[in-house]
Amino acid sequence: MSKSILEDQTGMPLEANMASNKIIARHIFKDYRTKKKEVRALQDINIEIQDNEFVCIVGPSGCGKSTLLKILAGLDFPTAGEILLNGKTIVGPGEDRGMVFQSYTLFPWMTVEENIKFGLKLRKISAGEIQKIVDSYLKKIHLEEFRKSYPKELSGGMKQRVAIARALANSPEVLLMDEPFGALDPHTKEQMQLLLREIWEVEKPTIVFITHDIDEAIFLANKVYVMSTNPGEIAEEEGIYLPFRREVEMKDSQQFIRLRKKINRILYSDDMTAN
Amino acid sequence: MHKVFKIRGKISKKLYLLIGISSFLLIILLWTIVTGLGLVEPMFLPSPLKVTENFVETVQNGQLLNNAGISIYRIVMGFLLAVIFGVPIGILVGTFKAVEAFIRPLCEFIRYMPVPAFVPLVMVWSGIGEGAKIIIVFLGTFFQLVLMIADDAMSVPDDLLNSSYTLGAKRWTAIRKVLLPSMAPRMMETLRMTIGWAWTYLVVAELVASSSGLGYSILKAQRFFQTEAIFVGILTIGVIGLITDRLFALLIKVMFPWDERNG
Ligand SMILES: Nc1ncnc2c1ncn2[C@@H]1O[C@H](COP(=O)(O)OP(=O)(O)OP(=O)(O)O)[C@@H](O)[C@H]1O
Ligand SMILES: [Mg+2]
C-alpha cells in the first residue's frame, strides 16, 4: 500500500498512478434461460479494479448490476468470459470478497457483536485479537452501545452499518456492495455515505459499490462505470477527480454538477434516441 | 367498543384473557341450563355436574391417570421417533435437490393414504402391543413432518447463506451455523403443530386396537352407555393438548428471544 499516492489531496484518480489490478473482468456475458425465452443480462463486460480503489457501478434498474456483482462474488457464474482476482480465476465465494446486500442479511439470532465476529471466528485468530477487531469496528460505526442488541432492535441504517463492519472486519481483498443504502431515507443515506467514505479514506479497502443513484456514485467513488440496459453493457468509464476528503457540500460544486449531467446524459441517451 | 372492533386493532392482554375465559364460561353456562332444564336426555348430554363427578371418581380410583399416562407415553414415543428421523431427513430434503427428488414424491404419495387404514396392517405386523400404537403415531406424523421441516429449511433466505459464504463459511459451516439456527423457530412451530395431530392418530389406534389409554376409555364408556365418561375422556385429551401447546409456546418464547415475531 503506497500511502503517498493514496493521500494525494488533488484527488487524482488512483488508476493514473497504480498498476496493480485487483480484479480484471474480460468479455463477461451472462444469459439467463427461462422457460419462455433467453435473457441476456450482461454483454461483453470489461472492467478493471485497482488495489484500494473505490469503484461505483451505476445503471438503471434491471441492467444487470446485481448479476455482475454476484459473479464477482462467485455466487453466480458467467456464461462466457473470465474474471480474475489477483490474477487467479474466481471459482466460488470466499472470505477474500466480502459482500453487503441490499436486503438486511444480519444473522438475527446473533447480537451485533457476534455478527461482526462471524467471519473472524471461522479463522485461526485468538479470542483476544477478535475482540480487539470487533471493538474497533463497533467504534467506527458508532454502535458500541448496541453491541449486545439483536438485529431486530436496530433501525435499517444501523443494520447496514453492522453489515459493513461485519464484512470489513474480515479484511477482505474486495468489499462488494449491492445498493446497500437503497432502502434508507435520504438523510440516513447521506450519513451512511459519509461514514463509508470516511472509513475508506482511512483504511482504503478496495470497494465495488452498486447503485442507481448518480449522486451517490459520484460522491463515493474514484471511478464510476455507467451501465446501459438491454443488454447490460458498460457504456462509459468516468474518473472522479473530486478532492480526496469528500464533504456533503461538494454535491453543489461545479465539478459535481458537470459530472452528474454527463452521467445522466449517458444513462438516458437511450430514452432520447427511442423517442 | 369502537376501539375494540377496529380492523386489526390491538387490545390489552388482560382484556384478551377475559374474553377468552368468558367463551368457556358461556359454553358451560349453556350446558348447565340445557341439562338443568331437562331439555336433553342425560344419556345424550350429561350435566356438567355428572361429568365432574365421573372425573373425580376416575381420578380417585386411578383409572384416569393410568389411561392418560399410557396415552402420553405412546404419544411421546411415537412423536420422538418421528422427530428423530423426520427432522434430519426434512432438513436434507429442504437443502439438497437430489435428496428432495428422492424423498418428496414418496412422502407426498404416502401422506395421502389415510393413516386409520394402516391400523389393521400394523396389527398384522406387530400385534396389539405397545409397538403398534407407537407405529401408528409415527406413521401419522412422520411424512407430514418431513415435508414441513423441508419447507422450514427452504424458507431460510438465500442471501443469509450467501452472506456466510462471503464471510468464509464452507458448506458444512453454512448448514450448522446459518441454516439450522435460522430455521429453528419455524421448526419448533412445526413440532408444536404436529404433536397436536399425533393425538388424533393415537386415539384412532386406541379405539381399534387397545385395552388401555384414553381412546380405549372412551370406547369402553360407549359400550356401557356412560356418556359422562366419554366426556371426561375427550376433555382430558383436550386439556393435555392445551397444556402441551402452551408449553411449546413458552419454550419457543424462551429459546428464541431474537425472533422478529417474538414480540
Ligand atoms: N435468476 C434469474 N433468472 C432469469 N433472469 C434473471 C435472473 N436474475 C436476473 N435476471 C434478469 O437479468 C436482468 C438483470 O437483473 P439484475 O438483478 O442483475 O438487475 P439490476 O441491475 O441489479 O436491477 P435492480 O437495480 O433493479 O436491482 C434482468 O432483466 C432480470 O430479469
Ligand atoms: Mg439489483
Coordinates of C-alpha atoms and ligand atoms in Angstrom, one line a residue:
Chain A
M1 CA 0.0 0.0 0.0
S2 CA 1.8 3.2 -1.1
K3 CA 0.5 5.8 1.2
S4 CA 1.8 8.8 -0.6
I5 CA -0.3 8.2 -3.6
L6 CA -3.4 7.5 -1.6
E7 CA -3.2 10.6 0.3
D8 CA -2.8 12.7 -2.8
Q9 CA -5.0 15.6 -2.0
T10 CA -5.5 16.7 -5.6
G11 CA -7.8 13.8 -6.0
M12 CA -6.1 12.3 -9.0
P13 CA -7.9 9.0 -9.8
L14 CA -5.9 6.2 -8.5
E15 CA -5.6 4.2 -11.7
A16 CA -3.5 7.0 -13.1
N17 CA -0.8 6.0 -10.6
M18 CA -1.2 2.4 -9.9
A19 CA -0.7 -0.6 -12.0
S20 CA -1.8 -3.3 -9.6
N21 CA -5.1 -4.7 -10.8
K22 CA -7.1 -6.4 -8.1
I23 CA -10.0 -7.5 -10.3
I24 CA -10.0 -8.0 -14.0
A25 CA -13.1 -9.0 -15.9
R26 CA -12.8 -9.7 -19.5
H27 CA -15.6 -10.2 -22.0
I28 CA -18.2 -11.3 -19.5
F29 CA -21.5 -12.5 -20.9
K30 CA -24.4 -13.7 -18.8
D31 CA -27.5 -15.3 -20.3
Y32 CA -30.5 -16.4 -18.2
R33 CA -32.5 -19.2 -19.7
T34 CA -36.1 -19.2 -18.5
K35 CA -38.9 -21.4 -19.8
K36 CA -40.2 -18.9 -22.3
K37 CA -37.1 -17.1 -23.5
E38 CA -33.5 -16.3 -23.1
V39 CA -32.5 -13.1 -21.4
R40 CA -29.1 -11.6 -22.0
A41 CA -28.3 -9.9 -18.7
L42 CA -24.7 -9.0 -19.4
Q43 CA -23.0 -8.4 -22.7
D44 CA -19.2 -8.1 -23.1
I45 CA -18.4 -6.5 -19.8
N46 CA -14.8 -5.4 -19.3
I47 CA -13.7 -3.8 -16.1
E48 CA -10.6 -3.4 -14.1
I49 CA -10.5 -2.6 -10.5
Q50 CA -7.2 -1.5 -8.9
D51 CA -6.0 -2.1 -5.4
N52 CA -7.5 0.4 -2.9
E53 CA -9.9 1.8 -5.5
F54 CA -13.5 2.8 -4.7
V55 CA -15.4 1.9 -7.8
C56 CA -19.1 2.6 -8.3
I57 CA -21.3 1.0 -10.9
V58 CA -24.4 3.0 -11.8
G59 CA -27.2 1.8 -14.1
P60 CA -30.9 1.7 -14.5
S61 CA -33.0 -1.0 -12.8
G62 CA -32.6 -4.4 -14.5
C63 CA -29.4 -3.6 -16.4
G64 CA -27.6 -6.4 -14.7
K65 CA -25.8 -4.7 -11.8
S66 CA -26.6 -7.3 -9.2
T67 CA -25.8 -10.1 -11.7
L68 CA -22.4 -8.6 -12.3
L69 CA -21.7 -8.3 -8.5
K70 CA -22.9 -11.8 -7.8
I71 CA -20.5 -13.0 -10.5
L72 CA -17.6 -11.1 -8.8
A73 CA -18.6 -12.6 -5.5
G74 CA -18.5 -16.1 -7.0
L75 CA -22.2 -16.6 -6.1
D76 CA -23.1 -16.9 -9.8
F77 CA -21.1 -17.7 -12.9
P78 CA -20.8 -16.0 -16.3
T79 CA -22.0 -17.8 -19.5
A80 CA -18.7 -16.7 -21.1
G81 CA -15.7 -14.6 -20.1
E82 CA -13.1 -14.6 -17.5
I83 CA -12.7 -12.9 -14.1
L84 CA -9.5 -12.7 -12.2
L85 CA -8.9 -11.8 -8.6
N86 CA -5.2 -11.1 -8.0
G87 CA -4.5 -13.0 -11.3
K88 CA -6.5 -16.1 -10.3
T89 CA -9.8 -17.2 -11.7
I90 CA -12.7 -16.8 -9.4
V91 CA -14.2 -20.2 -8.8
G92 CA -16.7 -19.6 -6.0
P93 CA -17.4 -17.4 -3.0
G94 CA -14.8 -16.8 -0.3
E95 CA -13.8 -14.7 2.6
D96 CA -11.5 -12.6 0.3
R97 CA -14.6 -11.0 -1.2
G98 CA -16.9 -9.6 1.5
M99 CA -20.4 -8.5 0.5
V100 CA -23.1 -6.2 1.7
F101 CA -26.5 -6.9 0.3
Q102 CA -29.5 -4.5 -0.3
S103 CA -31.7 -6.8 1.8
Y104 CA -30.9 -7.0 5.5
T105 CA -28.7 -10.1 6.0
L106 CA -27.5 -9.8 9.6
F107 CA -27.9 -13.1 11.3
P108 CA -31.0 -12.4 13.5
W109 CA -30.0 -14.9 16.2
M110 CA -26.7 -13.2 16.8
T111 CA -26.1 -10.0 18.6
V112 CA -24.4 -7.1 16.8
E113 CA -21.1 -8.2 18.3
E114 CA -21.5 -11.8 17.4
N115 CA -22.5 -10.9 13.8
I116 CA -19.2 -8.9 13.4
K117 CA -17.3 -11.9 14.9
F118 CA -18.8 -14.4 12.5
G119 CA -16.1 -14.4 9.8
L120 CA -13.3 -13.9 12.2
K121 CA -14.3 -17.0 14.3
L122 CA -14.0 -19.2 11.2
R123 CA -10.3 -18.4 11.0
K124 CA -7.4 -19.1 13.3
I125 CA -7.4 -15.9 15.3
S126 CA -7.2 -15.7 19.1
A127 CA -10.3 -14.6 21.0
G128 CA -8.4 -11.5 22.3
E129 CA -7.5 -10.5 18.8
I130 CA -11.0 -11.0 17.6
Q131 CA -12.4 -8.8 20.4
K132 CA -9.9 -6.1 19.5
I133 CA -11.0 -6.0 15.9
V134 CA -14.7 -6.1 16.8
D135 CA -14.3 -3.2 19.3
S136 CA -12.5 -1.1 16.8
Y137 CA -15.3 -1.6 14.2
L138 CA -18.1 -1.0 16.7
K139 CA -16.4 2.3 17.4
K140 CA -16.1 3.2 13.7
I141 CA -19.8 2.5 13.1
H142 CA -20.8 4.3 16.3
L143 CA -22.7 1.4 17.7
E144 CA -20.7 0.5 20.8
E145 CA -23.8 0.7 23.0
F146 CA -25.6 -1.7 20.8
R147 CA -23.0 -4.5 20.9
K148 CA -25.4 -6.8 22.8
S149 CA -28.5 -5.9 20.8
Y150 CA -30.2 -8.3 18.4
P151 CA -30.7 -7.1 14.8
K152 CA -34.5 -6.8 15.3
E153 CA -33.8 -4.0 17.8
L154 CA -31.9 -1.9 15.2
S155 CA -33.0 0.5 12.5
G156 CA -32.4 -0.1 8.8
G157 CA -29.4 2.2 8.8
M158 CA -27.9 0.6 11.9
K159 CA -28.3 -2.8 10.4
Q160 CA -26.4 -1.8 7.3
R161 CA -23.6 -0.3 9.4
V162 CA -23.2 -3.6 11.2
A163 CA -23.3 -5.4 7.9
I164 CA -20.5 -3.2 6.6
A165 CA -18.5 -3.8 9.8
R166 CA -19.1 -7.5 9.6
A167 CA -17.7 -7.6 6.0
L168 CA -14.7 -5.2 6.7
A169 CA -13.7 -6.9 10.0
N170 CA -12.8 -9.9 7.9
S171 CA -10.3 -7.7 6.0
P172 CA -11.4 -8.9 2.5
E173 CA -9.4 -8.2 -0.6
V174 CA -12.5 -6.5 -2.0
L175 CA -15.7 -5.3 -0.5
L176 CA -18.7 -5.8 -2.8
M177 CA -21.8 -3.7 -2.0
D178 CA -25.1 -4.1 -3.8
E179 CA -27.2 -1.0 -3.3
P180 CA -26.7 -1.2 0.5
F181 CA -28.4 2.1 1.2
G182 CA -31.2 1.7 -1.3
A183 CA -33.8 1.1 1.3
L184 CA -32.8 4.1 3.6
D185 CA -34.4 7.5 3.9
P186 CA -32.4 10.4 2.2
H187 CA -30.9 11.7 5.4
T188 CA -29.8 8.4 6.8
K189 CA -28.5 7.6 3.3
E190 CA -26.3 10.7 3.3
Q191 CA -24.9 9.9 6.7
M192 CA -24.1 6.4 5.6
Q193 CA -22.3 7.6 2.5
L194 CA -20.2 9.9 4.7
L195 CA -19.4 7.1 7.1
L196 CA -18.5 4.7 4.3
R197 CA -16.3 7.2 2.5
E198 CA -14.6 8.2 5.8
I199 CA -13.8 4.5 6.5
W200 CA -12.5 4.2 3.0
E201 CA -10.3 7.3 3.4
V202 CA -8.7 5.8 6.5
E203 CA -8.4 2.1 5.6
K204 CA -8.6 2.2 1.8
P205 CA -10.3 -1.2 1.3
T206 CA -11.0 -1.9 -2.4
I207 CA -14.7 -1.4 -2.9
V208 CA -17.1 -2.2 -5.7
F209 CA -20.3 -0.3 -5.0
I210 CA -23.5 -0.7 -7.0
T211 CA -26.2 1.9 -7.1
H212 CA -28.8 3.5 -9.3
D213 CA -28.3 6.9 -7.6
I214 CA -25.9 9.0 -9.6
D215 CA -25.1 11.4 -6.8
E216 CA -24.2 8.5 -4.5
A217 CA -21.9 7.1 -7.1
I218 CA -20.1 10.4 -7.8
F219 CA -19.8 11.3 -4.1
L220 CA -18.3 7.9 -3.1
A221 CA -16.2 6.8 -6.0
N222 CA -12.8 7.4 -7.6
K223 CA -14.1 5.7 -10.7
V224 CA -17.6 5.2 -12.0
Y225 CA -18.7 2.7 -14.5
V226 CA -22.0 3.6 -16.2
M227 CA -24.1 0.7 -17.4
S228 CA -26.8 0.8 -20.1
T229 CA -29.6 -1.7 -20.3
N230 CA -30.9 -4.3 -22.8
P231 CA -28.4 -5.9 -22.9
G232 CA -26.4 -4.8 -19.9
E233 CA -23.3 -3.2 -21.1
I234 CA -20.6 -0.8 -19.8
A235 CA -21.5 2.4 -21.6
E236 CA -18.8 4.6 -20.0
E237 CA -15.9 4.7 -17.6
E238 CA -15.6 8.0 -15.7
G239 CA -12.8 9.1 -13.4
I240 CA -14.0 11.2 -10.5
Y241 CA -11.5 14.0 -9.9
L242 CA -13.0 15.4 -6.7
P243 CA -10.9 16.1 -3.6
F244 CA -9.8 13.1 -1.6
R245 CA -11.6 14.1 1.5
R246 CA -15.3 14.2 0.5
E247 CA -17.8 16.5 2.1
V248 CA -21.5 16.9 1.5
E249 CA -21.1 20.5 0.2
M250 CA -19.2 19.1 -2.8
K251 CA -22.5 17.9 -4.2
D252 CA -23.2 21.6 -5.1
S253 CA -19.8 22.2 -6.7
Q254 CA -19.5 23.0 -10.4
Q255 CA -17.4 19.8 -10.9
F256 CA -20.0 17.6 -9.3
I257 CA -22.9 19.2 -11.3
R258 CA -20.9 18.7 -14.5
L259 CA -20.3 15.0 -13.7
R260 CA -23.9 14.5 -12.7
K261 CA -25.1 16.0 -16.0
K262 CA -22.7 13.9 -18.0
I263 CA -23.6 10.6 -16.4
N264 CA -27.3 11.5 -16.6
R265 CA -26.9 12.0 -20.4
I266 CA -25.2 8.7 -20.8
L267 CA -27.8 6.9 -18.7
Y268 CA -30.7 8.3 -20.5
S269 CA -29.4 8.8 -24.0
D270 CA -31.2 5.5 -25.0
D271 CA -34.5 7.0 -24.0
M272 CA -33.9 10.1 -26.1
T273 CA -33.0 8.2 -29.2
A274 CA -36.0 6.0 -28.7
N275 CA -38.3 9.0 -28.6
Chain B
M1 CA -66.3 -0.6 21.9
H2 CA -65.3 1.5 18.9
K3 CA -61.6 0.7 19.5
V4 CA -62.1 -2.9 20.2
F5 CA -63.7 -3.5 16.8
K6 CA -61.1 -1.6 14.8
I7 CA -59.8 -3.8 12.0
R8 CA -56.6 -5.4 13.3
G9 CA -56.9 -3.1 16.3
K10 CA -54.9 -4.1 19.4
I11 CA -56.5 -5.0 22.8
S12 CA -54.8 -5.4 26.1
K13 CA -53.6 -8.8 27.3
K14 CA -56.0 -8.6 30.2
L15 CA -59.0 -8.0 28.0
Y16 CA -57.9 -10.8 25.7
L17 CA -57.7 -13.2 28.6
L18 CA -61.0 -12.1 29.9
I19 CA -62.8 -12.6 26.6
G20 CA -61.1 -16.0 26.2
I21 CA -62.3 -17.2 29.6
S22 CA -65.8 -15.8 29.0
S23 CA -66.2 -18.1 26.0
F24 CA -65.5 -21.1 28.1
L25 CA -67.9 -19.9 30.8
L26 CA -70.6 -19.2 28.3
I27 CA -70.4 -22.8 26.9
I28 CA -70.5 -24.2 30.5
L29 CA -73.4 -22.0 31.3
L30 CA -75.4 -23.0 28.3
W31 CA -74.6 -26.6 29.0
T32 CA -75.8 -26.3 32.6
I33 CA -79.0 -24.6 31.6
V34 CA -79.8 -27.1 28.8
T35 CA -79.2 -30.1 31.1
G36 CA -80.7 -28.5 34.2
L37 CA -84.0 -27.8 32.4
G38 CA -84.0 -31.4 31.2
L39 CA -84.2 -30.4 27.6
V40 CA -82.0 -33.3 26.6
E41 CA -81.8 -36.9 27.7
P42 CA -78.9 -37.3 30.2
M43 CA -77.8 -40.3 28.1
F44 CA -77.1 -37.9 25.2
L45 CA -75.8 -35.0 27.2
P46 CA -74.9 -35.5 30.9
S47 CA -74.9 -32.5 33.1
P48 CA -71.6 -30.7 34.0
L49 CA -72.0 -32.0 37.5
K50 CA -72.2 -35.6 36.4
V51 CA -69.2 -35.2 34.3
T52 CA -67.3 -33.6 37.2
E53 CA -68.4 -36.5 39.4
N54 CA -67.1 -39.0 37.0
F55 CA -63.9 -37.1 36.7
V56 CA -63.3 -37.0 40.4
E57 CA -64.2 -40.7 40.7
T58 CA -61.8 -41.9 38.0
V59 CA -59.1 -39.7 39.3
Q60 CA -59.5 -41.2 42.8
N61 CA -59.6 -44.8 41.6
G62 CA -56.5 -44.1 39.5
Q63 CA -58.1 -45.1 36.2
L64 CA -58.0 -41.7 34.5
L65 CA -54.3 -41.0 35.4
N66 CA -53.4 -44.5 34.3
N67 CA -55.0 -44.2 31.0
A68 CA -53.7 -40.7 30.5
G69 CA -50.2 -41.8 31.4
I70 CA -50.2 -44.7 28.9
S71 CA -51.5 -42.4 26.2
I72 CA -48.9 -39.8 26.9
Y73 CA -46.2 -42.4 26.8
R74 CA -47.4 -43.6 23.3
I75 CA -47.6 -40.1 22.0
V76 CA -44.1 -39.2 23.3
M77 CA -42.5 -42.3 21.9
G78 CA -44.2 -42.2 18.5
F79 CA -43.6 -38.4 18.2
L80 CA -40.0 -38.7 19.3
L81 CA -39.3 -41.4 16.7
A82 CA -40.9 -39.2 14.1
V83 CA -38.8 -36.2 15.2
I84 CA -35.5 -38.2 15.4
F85 CA -35.9 -39.4 11.8
G86 CA -38.2 -36.8 10.3
V87 CA -36.2 -33.7 11.3
P88 CA -32.8 -34.6 9.8
I89 CA -34.4 -36.1 6.6
G90 CA -36.6 -33.0 6.3
I91 CA -33.6 -30.7 6.6
L92 CA -31.8 -32.7 3.9
V93 CA -34.8 -32.6 1.6
G94 CA -35.0 -28.8 2.1
T95 CA -31.3 -28.4 1.5
F96 CA -30.3 -30.7 -1.3
K97 CA -32.4 -31.0 -4.5
A98 CA -31.2 -34.6 -5.1
V99 CA -32.5 -35.7 -1.7
E100 CA -35.7 -33.8 -2.3
A101 CA -36.2 -35.7 -5.6
F102 CA -35.7 -39.0 -3.8
I103 CA -37.9 -38.3 -0.8
R104 CA -40.6 -35.7 -1.6
P105 CA -42.7 -37.5 -4.2
L106 CA -42.7 -40.6 -2.0
C107 CA -43.8 -38.6 1.1
E108 CA -46.4 -36.7 -0.9
F109 CA -47.8 -40.0 -2.1
I110 CA -47.8 -41.7 1.3
R111 CA -49.3 -38.8 3.2
Y112 CA -52.5 -39.1 1.1
M113 CA -53.0 -42.6 2.4
P114 CA -55.4 -42.4 5.4
V115 CA -53.5 -43.5 8.5
P116 CA -56.5 -45.3 10.1
A117 CA -56.4 -47.6 7.1
F118 CA -52.9 -48.7 8.2
V119 CA -54.2 -49.8 11.6
P120 CA -55.1 -53.3 10.5
L121 CA -51.9 -53.7 8.7
V122 CA -49.9 -52.6 11.7
M123 CA -51.8 -55.0 13.8
V124 CA -50.9 -57.8 11.4
W125 CA -47.3 -56.8 11.6
S126 CA -46.9 -56.2 15.3
G127 CA -50.0 -57.4 17.1
I128 CA -51.7 -55.2 19.5
G129 CA -48.8 -54.5 21.8
E130 CA -47.4 -51.1 22.7
G131 CA -45.4 -51.1 19.4
A132 CA -48.5 -51.0 17.3
K133 CA -49.8 -47.7 18.8
I134 CA -46.4 -46.1 18.6
I135 CA -46.0 -47.1 15.0
I136 CA -49.4 -45.6 14.2
V137 CA -48.5 -42.3 15.8
F138 CA -45.2 -42.4 13.9
L139 CA -46.9 -43.1 10.6
G140 CA -49.4 -40.4 11.1
T141 CA -46.8 -37.7 11.9
F142 CA -43.6 -38.7 10.1
F143 CA -44.4 -38.0 6.5
Q144 CA -46.1 -34.7 7.2
L145 CA -43.2 -33.7 9.4
V146 CA -40.6 -34.4 6.7
L147 CA -42.4 -32.2 4.3
M148 CA -43.0 -29.4 6.7
I149 CA -39.4 -29.4 8.0
A150 CA -38.2 -29.3 4.4
D151 CA -40.3 -26.2 3.9
D152 CA -38.8 -24.7 7.0
A153 CA -35.3 -25.3 5.7
M154 CA -36.2 -23.8 2.3
S155 CA -37.6 -20.7 4.0
V156 CA -34.1 -19.6 5.0
P157 CA -33.3 -16.7 2.8
D158 CA -30.6 -17.3 0.1
D159 CA -28.9 -14.1 0.9
L160 CA -28.4 -15.2 4.5
L161 CA -26.5 -18.2 3.3
N162 CA -24.7 -16.2 0.6
S163 CA -23.6 -13.7 3.3
S164 CA -22.0 -16.6 5.2
Y165 CA -20.1 -17.8 2.1
T166 CA -18.7 -14.3 1.6
L167 CA -17.6 -14.4 5.2
G168 CA -15.7 -17.6 4.6
A169 CA -18.2 -20.3 5.5
K170 CA -18.0 -23.5 3.6
R171 CA -21.0 -25.8 3.0
W172 CA -21.0 -27.6 6.4
T173 CA -20.4 -24.4 8.4
A174 CA -23.2 -22.7 6.5
I175 CA -25.6 -25.6 7.4
R176 CA -24.5 -25.7 11.0
K177 CA -24.1 -22.0 11.8
V178 CA -26.7 -20.4 9.5
L179 CA -29.3 -22.8 8.1
L180 CA -30.0 -24.6 11.4
P181 CA -30.3 -21.6 13.7
S182 CA -32.2 -19.6 11.1
M183 CA -34.8 -22.3 10.7
A184 CA -35.0 -23.3 14.4
P185 CA -38.0 -21.1 15.4
R186 CA -40.1 -22.3 12.4
M187 CA -39.1 -25.8 13.2
M188 CA -40.3 -25.6 16.7
E189 CA -43.6 -24.2 15.4
T190 CA -43.9 -27.2 13.1
L191 CA -43.3 -29.6 16.0
R192 CA -45.9 -27.7 18.0
M193 CA -48.4 -28.3 15.3
T194 CA -47.6 -31.9 14.5
I195 CA -47.8 -33.1 18.1
G196 CA -51.4 -31.9 18.1
W197 CA -52.1 -34.2 15.1
A198 CA -50.4 -37.1 16.9
W199 CA -53.3 -37.2 19.3
T200 CA -55.8 -37.8 16.5
Y201 CA -53.8 -40.8 15.3
L202 CA -53.3 -42.2 18.8
V203 CA -57.0 -42.1 19.6
V204 CA -57.7 -43.9 16.3
A205 CA -55.3 -46.6 17.3
E206 CA -56.6 -46.9 20.8
L207 CA -60.2 -47.1 19.6
V208 CA -59.4 -50.0 17.4
A209 CA -56.6 -52.0 19.0
S210 CA -56.1 -51.4 22.6
S211 CA -57.1 -52.3 26.1
S212 CA -55.7 -49.2 27.8
G213 CA -55.4 -45.5 27.1
L214 CA -57.8 -42.6 26.9
G215 CA -59.1 -43.7 23.5
Y216 CA -59.9 -47.1 24.9
S217 CA -61.6 -45.5 28.0
I218 CA -63.8 -43.6 25.6
L219 CA -64.7 -46.7 23.7
K220 CA -65.4 -48.7 26.8
A221 CA -67.6 -45.9 28.2
Q222 CA -69.7 -46.0 25.0
R223 CA -70.2 -49.7 25.4
F224 CA -71.7 -49.2 28.8
F225 CA -73.6 -46.0 27.8
Q226 CA -71.5 -44.0 30.3
T227 CA -71.8 -40.7 28.3
E228 CA -70.2 -38.7 31.1
A229 CA -67.1 -40.9 30.9
I230 CA -66.9 -40.2 27.2
F231 CA -66.9 -36.5 28.0
V232 CA -64.2 -37.0 30.6
G233 CA -62.0 -38.8 28.1
I234 CA -62.4 -36.2 25.4
L235 CA -62.0 -33.3 27.7
T236 CA -58.9 -34.8 29.3
I237 CA -57.3 -35.1 25.8
G238 CA -58.3 -31.5 25.1
V239 CA -56.7 -30.3 28.3
I240 CA -53.5 -32.3 27.8
G241 CA -53.3 -30.9 24.3
L242 CA -53.8 -27.4 25.6
I243 CA -51.1 -27.8 28.2
T244 CA -48.6 -29.2 25.6
D245 CA -49.3 -26.4 23.3
R246 CA -48.8 -23.8 26.0
L247 CA -45.5 -25.5 27.0
F248 CA -44.3 -25.3 23.4
A249 CA -45.3 -21.7 23.1
L250 CA -43.4 -20.9 26.3
L251 CA -40.4 -22.9 25.2
I252 CA -40.3 -21.0 21.8
K253 CA -40.5 -17.7 23.6
V254 CA -37.6 -18.6 25.9
M255 CA -35.5 -20.2 23.2
F256 CA -35.8 -17.5 20.5
P257 CA -35.8 -14.1 22.1
W258 CA -34.2 -12.7 18.9
D259 CA -37.0 -13.7 16.6
E260 CA -38.9 -10.9 14.9
R261 CA -42.2 -12.5 15.6
N262 CA -41.3 -12.9 19.2
G263 CA -42.6 -9.5 20.5
Ligands
LIG1 N1 -32.2 -15.9 -11.8 C1 -32.6 -15.2 -12.9 N2 -33.3 -15.9 -13.9 C2 -33.7 -15.2 -15.0 N3 -33.5 -13.9 -15.2 C3 -32.8 -13.2 -14.3 C4 -32.3 -13.9 -13.1 N4 -31.7 -12.9 -12.4 C5 -31.7 -11.8 -13.1 N5 -32.4 -12.0 -14.3 C6 -32.6 -10.9 -15.3 O1 -31.4 -10.3 -15.6 C7 -31.5 -8.9 -15.7 C8 -30.6 -8.2 -14.8 O2 -31.0 -8.4 -13.4 P1 -30.3 -7.8 -12.2 O3 -31.0 -8.2 -11.0 O4 -28.8 -8.1 -12.3 O5 -30.5 -6.2 -12.4 P2 -30.1 -5.0 -11.5 O6 -29.4 -4.0 -12.4 O7 -29.5 -5.4 -10.3 O8 -31.5 -4.3 -11.2 P3 -32.0 -3.5 -9.9 O9 -31.4 -2.2 -10.0 O10 -33.5 -3.5 -10.0 O11 -31.6 -4.3 -8.7 C9 -33.0 -8.6 -15.5 O12 -33.6 -8.5 -16.8 C10 -33.5 -9.8 -14.8 O13 -34.8 -10.1 -15.2
MG2 MG -30.0 -5.4 -8.2

